[in-house]
Short mmCIF file of C-alpha atoms in Angstrom, two decimals:
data_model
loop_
_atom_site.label_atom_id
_atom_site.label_comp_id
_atom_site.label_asym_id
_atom_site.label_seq_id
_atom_site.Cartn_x
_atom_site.Cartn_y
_atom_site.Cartn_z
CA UNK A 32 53.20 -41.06 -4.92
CA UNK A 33 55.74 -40.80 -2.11
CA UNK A 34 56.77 -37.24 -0.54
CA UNK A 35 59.50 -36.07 -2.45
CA UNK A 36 61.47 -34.17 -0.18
CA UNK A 37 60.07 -35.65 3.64
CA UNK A 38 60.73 -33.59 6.90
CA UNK A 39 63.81 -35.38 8.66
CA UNK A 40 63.88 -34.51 12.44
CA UNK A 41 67.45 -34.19 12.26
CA UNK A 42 66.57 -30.95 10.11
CA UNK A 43 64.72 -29.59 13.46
CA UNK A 44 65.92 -26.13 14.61
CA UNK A 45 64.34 -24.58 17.68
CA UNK A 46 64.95 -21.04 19.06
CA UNK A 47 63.52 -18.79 22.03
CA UNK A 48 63.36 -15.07 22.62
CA UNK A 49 67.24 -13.99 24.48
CA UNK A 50 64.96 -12.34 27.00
CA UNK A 51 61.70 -12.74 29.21
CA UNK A 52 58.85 -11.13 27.28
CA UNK A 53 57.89 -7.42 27.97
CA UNK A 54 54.29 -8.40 29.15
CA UNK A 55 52.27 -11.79 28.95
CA UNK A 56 50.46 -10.68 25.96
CA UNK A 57 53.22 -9.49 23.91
CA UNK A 58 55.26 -11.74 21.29
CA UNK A 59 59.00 -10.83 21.26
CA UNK A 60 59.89 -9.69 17.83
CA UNK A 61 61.80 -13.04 16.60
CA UNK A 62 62.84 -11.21 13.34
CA UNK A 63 65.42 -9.04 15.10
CA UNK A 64 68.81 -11.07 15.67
CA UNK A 65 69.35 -9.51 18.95
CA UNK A 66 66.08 -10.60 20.25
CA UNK A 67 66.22 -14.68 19.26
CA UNK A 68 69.11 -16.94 20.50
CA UNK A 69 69.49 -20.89 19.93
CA UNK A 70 67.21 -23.48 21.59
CA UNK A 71 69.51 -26.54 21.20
CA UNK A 72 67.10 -29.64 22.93
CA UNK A 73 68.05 -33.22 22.81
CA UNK A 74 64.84 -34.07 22.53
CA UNK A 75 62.57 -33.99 18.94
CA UNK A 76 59.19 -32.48 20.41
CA UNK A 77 57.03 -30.21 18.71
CA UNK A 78 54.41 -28.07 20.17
CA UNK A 79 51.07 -29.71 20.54
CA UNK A 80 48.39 -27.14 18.87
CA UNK A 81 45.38 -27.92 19.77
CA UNK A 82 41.83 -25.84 18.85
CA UNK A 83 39.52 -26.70 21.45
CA UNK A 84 35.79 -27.36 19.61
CA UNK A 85 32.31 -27.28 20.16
CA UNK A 86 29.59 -28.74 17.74
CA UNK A 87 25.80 -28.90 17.04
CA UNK A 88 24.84 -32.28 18.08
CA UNK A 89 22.13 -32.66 19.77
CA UNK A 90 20.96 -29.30 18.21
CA UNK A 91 17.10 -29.36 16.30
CA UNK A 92 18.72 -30.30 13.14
CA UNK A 93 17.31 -33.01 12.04
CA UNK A 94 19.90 -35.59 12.36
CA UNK A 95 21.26 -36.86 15.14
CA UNK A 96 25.41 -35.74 13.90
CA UNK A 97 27.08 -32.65 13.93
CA UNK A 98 26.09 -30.72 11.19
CA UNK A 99 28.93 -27.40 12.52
CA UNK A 100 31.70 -27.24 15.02
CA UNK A 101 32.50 -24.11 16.65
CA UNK A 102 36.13 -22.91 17.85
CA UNK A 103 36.24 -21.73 21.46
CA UNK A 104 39.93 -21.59 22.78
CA UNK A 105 43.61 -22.58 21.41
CA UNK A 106 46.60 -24.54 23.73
CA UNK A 107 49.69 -24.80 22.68
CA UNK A 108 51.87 -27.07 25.02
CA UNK A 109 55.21 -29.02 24.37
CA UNK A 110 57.89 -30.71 27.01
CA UNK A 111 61.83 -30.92 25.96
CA UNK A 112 64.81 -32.51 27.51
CA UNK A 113 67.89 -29.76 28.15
CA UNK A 114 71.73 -30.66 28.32
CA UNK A 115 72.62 -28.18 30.82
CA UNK A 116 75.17 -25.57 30.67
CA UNK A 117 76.27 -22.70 32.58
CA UNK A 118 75.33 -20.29 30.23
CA UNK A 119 72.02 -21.15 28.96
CA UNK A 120 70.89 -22.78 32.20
CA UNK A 121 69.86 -19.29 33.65
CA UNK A 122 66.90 -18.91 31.26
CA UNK A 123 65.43 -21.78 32.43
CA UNK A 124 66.31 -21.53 36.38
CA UNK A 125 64.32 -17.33 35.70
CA UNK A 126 61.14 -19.54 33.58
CA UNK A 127 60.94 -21.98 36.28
CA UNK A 128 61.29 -19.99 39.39
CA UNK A 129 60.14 -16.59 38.41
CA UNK A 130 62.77 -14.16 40.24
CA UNK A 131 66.57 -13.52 40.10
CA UNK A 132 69.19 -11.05 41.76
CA UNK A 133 72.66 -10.73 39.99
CA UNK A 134 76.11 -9.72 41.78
CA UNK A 135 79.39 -9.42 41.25
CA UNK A 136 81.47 -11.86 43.31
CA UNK A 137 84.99 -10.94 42.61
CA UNK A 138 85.60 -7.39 40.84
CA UNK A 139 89.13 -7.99 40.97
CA UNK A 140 90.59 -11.41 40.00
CA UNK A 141 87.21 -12.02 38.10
CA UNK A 142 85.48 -8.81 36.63
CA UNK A 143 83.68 -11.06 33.97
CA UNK A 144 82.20 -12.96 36.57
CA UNK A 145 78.43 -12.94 38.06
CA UNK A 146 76.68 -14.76 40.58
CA UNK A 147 73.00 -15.32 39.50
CA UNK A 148 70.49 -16.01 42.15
CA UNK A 149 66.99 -17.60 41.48
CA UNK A 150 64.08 -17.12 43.91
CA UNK A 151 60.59 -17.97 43.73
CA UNK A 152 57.88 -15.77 42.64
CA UNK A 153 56.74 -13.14 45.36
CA UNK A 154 53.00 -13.70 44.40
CA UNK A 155 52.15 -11.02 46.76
CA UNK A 156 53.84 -8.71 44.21
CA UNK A 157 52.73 -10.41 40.79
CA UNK A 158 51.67 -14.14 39.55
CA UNK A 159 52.93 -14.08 36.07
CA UNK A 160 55.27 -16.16 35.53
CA UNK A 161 58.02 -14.94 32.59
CA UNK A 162 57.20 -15.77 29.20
CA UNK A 163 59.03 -16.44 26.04
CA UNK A 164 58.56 -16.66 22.57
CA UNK A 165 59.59 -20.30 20.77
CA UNK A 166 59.92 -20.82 17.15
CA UNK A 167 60.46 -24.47 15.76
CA UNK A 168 61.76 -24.67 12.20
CA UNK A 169 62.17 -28.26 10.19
CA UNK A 170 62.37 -28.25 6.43
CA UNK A 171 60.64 -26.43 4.24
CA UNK A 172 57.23 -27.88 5.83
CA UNK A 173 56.89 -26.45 9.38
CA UNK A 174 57.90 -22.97 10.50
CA UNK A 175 55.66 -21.38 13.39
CA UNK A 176 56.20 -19.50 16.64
CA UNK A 177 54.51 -19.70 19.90
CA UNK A 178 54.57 -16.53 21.89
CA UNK A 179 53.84 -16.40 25.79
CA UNK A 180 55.49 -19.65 26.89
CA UNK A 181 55.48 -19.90 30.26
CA UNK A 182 57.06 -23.10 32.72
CA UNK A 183 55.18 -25.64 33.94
CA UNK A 184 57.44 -27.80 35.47
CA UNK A 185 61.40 -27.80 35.81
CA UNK A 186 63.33 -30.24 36.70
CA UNK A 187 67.61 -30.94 36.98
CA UNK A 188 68.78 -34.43 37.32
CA UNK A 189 72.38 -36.36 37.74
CA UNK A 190 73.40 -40.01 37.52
CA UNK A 191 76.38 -41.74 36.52
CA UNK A 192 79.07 -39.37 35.41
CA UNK A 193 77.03 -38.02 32.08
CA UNK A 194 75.93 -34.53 31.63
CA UNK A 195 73.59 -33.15 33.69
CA UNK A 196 70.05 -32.58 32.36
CA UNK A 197 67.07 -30.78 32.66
CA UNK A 198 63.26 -31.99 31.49
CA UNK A 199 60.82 -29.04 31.48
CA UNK A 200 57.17 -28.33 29.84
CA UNK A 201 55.58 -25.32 28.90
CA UNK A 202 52.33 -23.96 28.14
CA UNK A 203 51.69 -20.55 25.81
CA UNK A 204 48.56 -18.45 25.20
CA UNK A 205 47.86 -20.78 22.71
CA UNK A 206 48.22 -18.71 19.90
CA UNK A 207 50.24 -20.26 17.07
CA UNK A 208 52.48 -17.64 14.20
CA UNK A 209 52.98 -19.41 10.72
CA UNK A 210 55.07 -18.20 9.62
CA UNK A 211 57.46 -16.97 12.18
CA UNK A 212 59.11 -15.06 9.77
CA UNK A 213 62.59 -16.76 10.45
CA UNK A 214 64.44 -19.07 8.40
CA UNK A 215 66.25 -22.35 10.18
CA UNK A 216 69.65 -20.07 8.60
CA UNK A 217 68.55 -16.90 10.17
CA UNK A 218 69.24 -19.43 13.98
CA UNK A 219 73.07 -18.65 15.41
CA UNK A 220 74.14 -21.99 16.51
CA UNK A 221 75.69 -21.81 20.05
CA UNK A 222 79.15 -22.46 20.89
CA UNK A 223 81.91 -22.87 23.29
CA UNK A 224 79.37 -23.66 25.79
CA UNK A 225 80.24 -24.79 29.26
CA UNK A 226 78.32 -28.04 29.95
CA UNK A 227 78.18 -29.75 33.66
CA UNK A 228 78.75 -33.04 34.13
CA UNK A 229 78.01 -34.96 36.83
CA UNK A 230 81.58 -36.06 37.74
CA UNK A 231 81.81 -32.41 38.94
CA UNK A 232 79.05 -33.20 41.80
CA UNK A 233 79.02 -32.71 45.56
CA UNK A 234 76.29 -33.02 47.63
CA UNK A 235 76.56 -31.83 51.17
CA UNK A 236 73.97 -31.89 54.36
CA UNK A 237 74.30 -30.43 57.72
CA UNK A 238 72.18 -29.28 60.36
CA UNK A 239 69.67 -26.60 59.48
CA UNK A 240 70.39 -23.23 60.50
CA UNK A 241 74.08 -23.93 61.97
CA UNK A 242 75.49 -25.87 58.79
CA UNK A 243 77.13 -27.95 62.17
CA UNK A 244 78.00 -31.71 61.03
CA UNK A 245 78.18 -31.82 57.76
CA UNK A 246 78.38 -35.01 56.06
CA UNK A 247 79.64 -35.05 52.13
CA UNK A 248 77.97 -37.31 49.39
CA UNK A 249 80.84 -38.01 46.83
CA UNK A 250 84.22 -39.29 46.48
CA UNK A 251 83.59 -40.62 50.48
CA UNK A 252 80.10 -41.57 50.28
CA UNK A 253 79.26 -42.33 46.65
CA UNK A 254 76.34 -40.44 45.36
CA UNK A 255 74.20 -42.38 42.90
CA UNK A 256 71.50 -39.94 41.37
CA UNK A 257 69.67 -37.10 42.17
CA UNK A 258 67.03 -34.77 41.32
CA UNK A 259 65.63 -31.26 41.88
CA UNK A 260 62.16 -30.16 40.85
CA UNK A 261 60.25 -26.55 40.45
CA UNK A 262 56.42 -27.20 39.67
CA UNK A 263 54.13 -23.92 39.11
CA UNK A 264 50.72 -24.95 39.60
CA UNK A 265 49.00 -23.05 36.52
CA UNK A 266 45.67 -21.60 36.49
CA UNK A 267 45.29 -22.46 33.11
CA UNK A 268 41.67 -22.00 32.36
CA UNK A 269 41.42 -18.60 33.97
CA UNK A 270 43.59 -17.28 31.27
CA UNK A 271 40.96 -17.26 28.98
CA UNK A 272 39.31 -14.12 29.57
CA UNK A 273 35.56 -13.23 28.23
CA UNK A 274 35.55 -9.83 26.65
CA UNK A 275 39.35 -9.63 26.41
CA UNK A 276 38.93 -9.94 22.95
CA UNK A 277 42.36 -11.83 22.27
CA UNK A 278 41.71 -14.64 19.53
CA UNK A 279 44.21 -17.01 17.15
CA UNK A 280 43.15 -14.31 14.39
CA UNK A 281 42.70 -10.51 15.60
CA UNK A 282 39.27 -9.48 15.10
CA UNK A 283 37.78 -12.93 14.72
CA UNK A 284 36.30 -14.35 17.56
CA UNK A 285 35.36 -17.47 14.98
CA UNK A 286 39.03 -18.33 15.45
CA UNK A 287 38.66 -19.13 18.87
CA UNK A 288 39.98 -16.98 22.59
CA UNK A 289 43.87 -17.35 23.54
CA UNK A 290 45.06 -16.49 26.83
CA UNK A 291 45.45 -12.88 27.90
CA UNK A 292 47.09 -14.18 31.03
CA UNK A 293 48.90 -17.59 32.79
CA UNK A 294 48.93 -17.19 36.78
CA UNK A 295 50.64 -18.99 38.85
CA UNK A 296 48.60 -20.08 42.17
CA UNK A 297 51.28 -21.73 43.89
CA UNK A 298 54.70 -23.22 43.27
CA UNK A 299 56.30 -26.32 44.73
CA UNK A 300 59.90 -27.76 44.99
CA UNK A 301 61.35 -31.15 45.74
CA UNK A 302 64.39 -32.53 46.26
CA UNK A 303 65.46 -36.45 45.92
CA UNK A 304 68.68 -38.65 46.02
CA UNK A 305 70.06 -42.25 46.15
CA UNK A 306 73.81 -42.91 47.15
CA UNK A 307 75.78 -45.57 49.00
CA UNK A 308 74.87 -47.49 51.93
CA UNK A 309 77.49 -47.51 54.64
CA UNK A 310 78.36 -47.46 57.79
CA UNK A 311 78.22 -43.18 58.68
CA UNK A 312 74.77 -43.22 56.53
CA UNK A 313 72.23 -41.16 58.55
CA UNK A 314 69.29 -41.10 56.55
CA UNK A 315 67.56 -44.19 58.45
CA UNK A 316 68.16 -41.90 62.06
CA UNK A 317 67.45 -38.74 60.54
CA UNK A 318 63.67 -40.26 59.24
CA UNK A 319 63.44 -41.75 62.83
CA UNK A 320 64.22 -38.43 64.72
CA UNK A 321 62.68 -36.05 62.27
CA UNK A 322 65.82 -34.09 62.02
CA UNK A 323 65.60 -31.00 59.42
CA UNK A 324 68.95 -30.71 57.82
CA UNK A 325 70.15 -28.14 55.31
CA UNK A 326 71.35 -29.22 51.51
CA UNK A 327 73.50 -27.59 49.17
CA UNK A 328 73.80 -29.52 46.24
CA UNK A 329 76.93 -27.99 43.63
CA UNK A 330 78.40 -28.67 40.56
CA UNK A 331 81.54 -26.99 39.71
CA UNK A 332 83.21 -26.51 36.43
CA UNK A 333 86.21 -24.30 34.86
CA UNK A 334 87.62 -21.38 36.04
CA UNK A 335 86.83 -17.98 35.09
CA UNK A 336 89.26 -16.04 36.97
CA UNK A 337 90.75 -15.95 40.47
CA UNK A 338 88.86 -18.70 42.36
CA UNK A 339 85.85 -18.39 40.99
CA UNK A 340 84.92 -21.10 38.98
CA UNK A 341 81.30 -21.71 36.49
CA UNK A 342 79.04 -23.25 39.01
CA UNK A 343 75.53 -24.14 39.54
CA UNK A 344 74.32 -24.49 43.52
CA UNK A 345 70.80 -25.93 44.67
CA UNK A 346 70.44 -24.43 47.82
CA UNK A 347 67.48 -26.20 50.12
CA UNK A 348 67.62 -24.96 53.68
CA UNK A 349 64.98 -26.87 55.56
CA UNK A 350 64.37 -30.41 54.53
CA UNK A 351 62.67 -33.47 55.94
CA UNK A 352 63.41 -36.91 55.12
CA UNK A 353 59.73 -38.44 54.19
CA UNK A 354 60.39 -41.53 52.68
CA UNK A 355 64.07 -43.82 53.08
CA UNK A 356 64.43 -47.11 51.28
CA UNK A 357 66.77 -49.49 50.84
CA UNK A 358 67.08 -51.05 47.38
CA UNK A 359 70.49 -52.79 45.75
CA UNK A 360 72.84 -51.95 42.81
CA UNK A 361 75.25 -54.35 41.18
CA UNK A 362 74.41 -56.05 45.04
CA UNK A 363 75.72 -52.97 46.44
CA UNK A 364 73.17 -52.10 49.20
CA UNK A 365 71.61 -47.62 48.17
CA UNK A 366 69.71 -45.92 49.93
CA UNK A 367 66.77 -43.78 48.37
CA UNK A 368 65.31 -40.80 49.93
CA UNK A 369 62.53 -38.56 49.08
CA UNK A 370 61.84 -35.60 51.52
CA UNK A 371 59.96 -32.35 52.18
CA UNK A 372 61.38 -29.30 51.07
CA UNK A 373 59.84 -26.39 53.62
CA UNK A 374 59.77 -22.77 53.93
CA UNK A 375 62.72 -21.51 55.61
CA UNK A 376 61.69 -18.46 57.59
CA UNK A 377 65.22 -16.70 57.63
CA UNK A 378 66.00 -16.78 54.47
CA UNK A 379 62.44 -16.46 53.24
CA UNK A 380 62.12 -19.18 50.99
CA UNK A 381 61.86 -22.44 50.32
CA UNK A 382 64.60 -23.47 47.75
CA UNK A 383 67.02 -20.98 45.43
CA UNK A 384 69.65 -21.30 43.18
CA UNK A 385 72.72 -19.70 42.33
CA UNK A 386 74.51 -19.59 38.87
CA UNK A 387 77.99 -18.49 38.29
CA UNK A 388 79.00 -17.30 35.09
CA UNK A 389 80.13 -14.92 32.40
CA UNK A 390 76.84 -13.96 31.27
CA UNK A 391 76.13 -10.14 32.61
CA UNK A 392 71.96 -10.14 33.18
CA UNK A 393 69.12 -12.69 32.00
CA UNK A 394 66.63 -10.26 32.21
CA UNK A 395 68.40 -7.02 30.62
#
C-alpha cells in the first residue's frame, strides 16, 4: 500500500544554534527561541548517521557468518550549499576559521555598524574548532539534532553576476537527538536579509607589503570567477576517547563511543580566479618572476549609514601564482590561475576576512 502522507523535501526545515557552543561536548539547548535561529540552505542534504560496527565472524561459532555485531563509534557528517548574506555569513566565516575581533568603524554617521574580522585558529592557544548544534525537520517523519558540528571545509565562490555562494561540510560528535524537541513551526524564518551578488565584485592585486601598482579585476579587466577556500584538517579519529565514557545513549557503552573532542591539526587556505585576457594581464610575468603580490578581494552592498556600506573583504597578503593557463570563453581568450596563499609575517597570518554589518557580536 503506498505511503499515505510521503516526506516532500520541499517540507525540509533546517536550523543551527545563534551561537558557538559553550564547550565541544555540550549541545546548545535548541528548545529555547533565543538559542536556535534559521538555517536556510539551497541545498536538500541530510546528515549522514552512520554507527560504525563490528561482528563475530570468524569467531568459534560454528558457522562461518556473523552470528552478533557490536557498535563501536557514531559519525554524523553532512555538506550544504549557502546563499550568502551579510548577516548570516559571519557564522560560517567564525566555523570555518575559528577566531574573530569586532569594532566599531564609524560611531558617528554609523553607530549600528560593525566591522567583523575572521582569523585563523591560534592552535598554540586551543585546537577546537567552534561547534554548533543542527536540527533538520521534514514532515512528520524526521526530526533529530546533531550537537557539536564543527567545519570541515569552507568555501565562497563568484561567477557570472548571480549570488554569491558558499559550499561547506561538517562533522559532529556523532551523536544523533530524536527528537530534537522542536517543531518545523517552532523555526523563525529569516528576513530582510542582505544577499551579495556578484555584480557587486572587485578584485584588486598589488605588490605585497607596499599595496604599490595595483591592478583592478572588474569593469576594466573583466573578472570571470573566483574562489576562496578554508580547509581544517580534522583529527577525526582521536576524538574518540577510551574511558571518556561519552556514548549515543548515556550509560550504555552497547550504543557505541561519540566524540568528546574534534581538533584541528592544521588549517589551509587557497585562493583561485579566471578573468579576461588582455593586453595589461600580468599573471604570465608574475608566474615567470615569482612575484608575491597582495589580494583583497570585496564585495560591497547597501549602505548602512555614512559611508559605510554591508561588505564582505577576503584579505590574502602574500600570494604566489603556481599554476597560469590559458583556456577560451565564447572564443574570448581567460586566463586561470591557481596560487599559494603563505604566511604573512606582519600581519601574522595567512588569510582573514572582514564582515561589515549590523549584527553586534557572533559569539555573544
Amino acid at each position: 500500500m503506498p505511503s499515505s502522507n510521503p516526506a516532500h523535501e520541499q517540507q525540509r526545515r533546517y536550523s543551527r544554534s545563534k551561537l558557538p557552543q559553550a564547550d565541544y561536548q555540550t549541545p546548545t539547548d535548541m528548545t529555547d527561541a533565543a538559542n536556535r535561529i534559521d538555517f536556510p540552505v539551497k541545498d536538500s542534504n541530510f546528515t549522514k548517521w552512520t554507527p560504525k560496527f563490528e561482528t563475530n565472524k570468524g569467531d568459534a561459532t560454528g558457522t562461518n557468518h556473523a552470528t552478533e555485531r557490536y557498535v563501536t563509534e557514531n559519525e554524523a557528517e553532512v555538506s550544504h550549499e549557502i546563499r550568502v548574506c551579510s548577516e548570516e555569513a559571519g557564522r560560517d566565516l567564525l566555523d570555518a576559521f575559528g577566531s574573530v575581533t569586532v569594532t566599531t568603524p564609524d560611531a558617528v554617521n554609523a553607530a549600528a555598524a560593525r566591522k567583523h574580522k575572521f582569523t585563523p585558529l591560534d592552535i598554540a592557544v586551543s585546537k577546537q574548532l567552534p561547534s554548533r548544534t543542527f536540527v533538520e525537520i521534514d514532515g512528520p517523519g524526521l526530526n533529530r539534532s546533531f550537537p557539536s558540528m564543527v567545519t570541515e571545509s569552507y568555501e565562497l565562490k563568484g561567477s557570472g553576476s548571480g549570488h554569491v555562494s558558499a559550499s561547506a561540510s561538517y562533522r559532529g560528535s556523532g551523536r544523533k537527538i530524536t527528537p530534537s524537541g522542536i517543531s518545523a513551526s517552532d523555526i523563525a524564518k529569516l528576513a530582510g536579509l542582505r544577499y551579495f551578488t556578484n555584480s557587486m565584485v572587485k578584485l584588486t592585486r598589488s605588490d605585497t607589503g607596499t599595496q604599490l601598482n595595483p591592478q583592478t579585476l572588474g569593469a576594466a579587466n573583466r573578472l570571470e570567477q573566483w574562489a576562496f577556500r578554508v580547509k581544517n584538517n580534522l583529527l577525526a579519529e582521536q576524538g574518540y576517547v577510551p574511558g571518556a565514557e561519552l556514548f549515543q545513549t548515556a550509560g550504555d557503552s552497547k550504543t557505541g563511543m561519540v566524540r568528546s573532542e574534534l581538533l584541528v591539526e592544521s588549517q589551509e587556505f587557497e585562493f583561485d580566479y579566471s578573468a579576461r585576457f588582455a593586453a595589461q594581464s600580468e599573471e604570465i610575468a608574475h608566474l615567470e618572476a615569482g612575484k608575491e603580490i597582495d589580494i583583497l578581494l570585496g564585495l560591497t552592498g547597501p549602505v548602512i549609514g555614512g559611508a559605510i556600506k554591508h561588505k564582505l573583504a577576503v584579505i590574502v597578503p602574500r600570494f604566489v601564482y603556481e599554476m597560469v593557463d590559458l583556456t577560451s570563453k565564447d572564443k574570448v581568450v581567460q586566463v586561470q590561475i591557481k596560487g599559494l596563499v603563505m604566511f604573512d609575517l606582519t600581519q601574522e597570518l595567512p588569510a582573514s576576512v572582514e564582515l561589515t554589518n549590523t549584527v553586534l557580536s557572533y559569539t555573544a
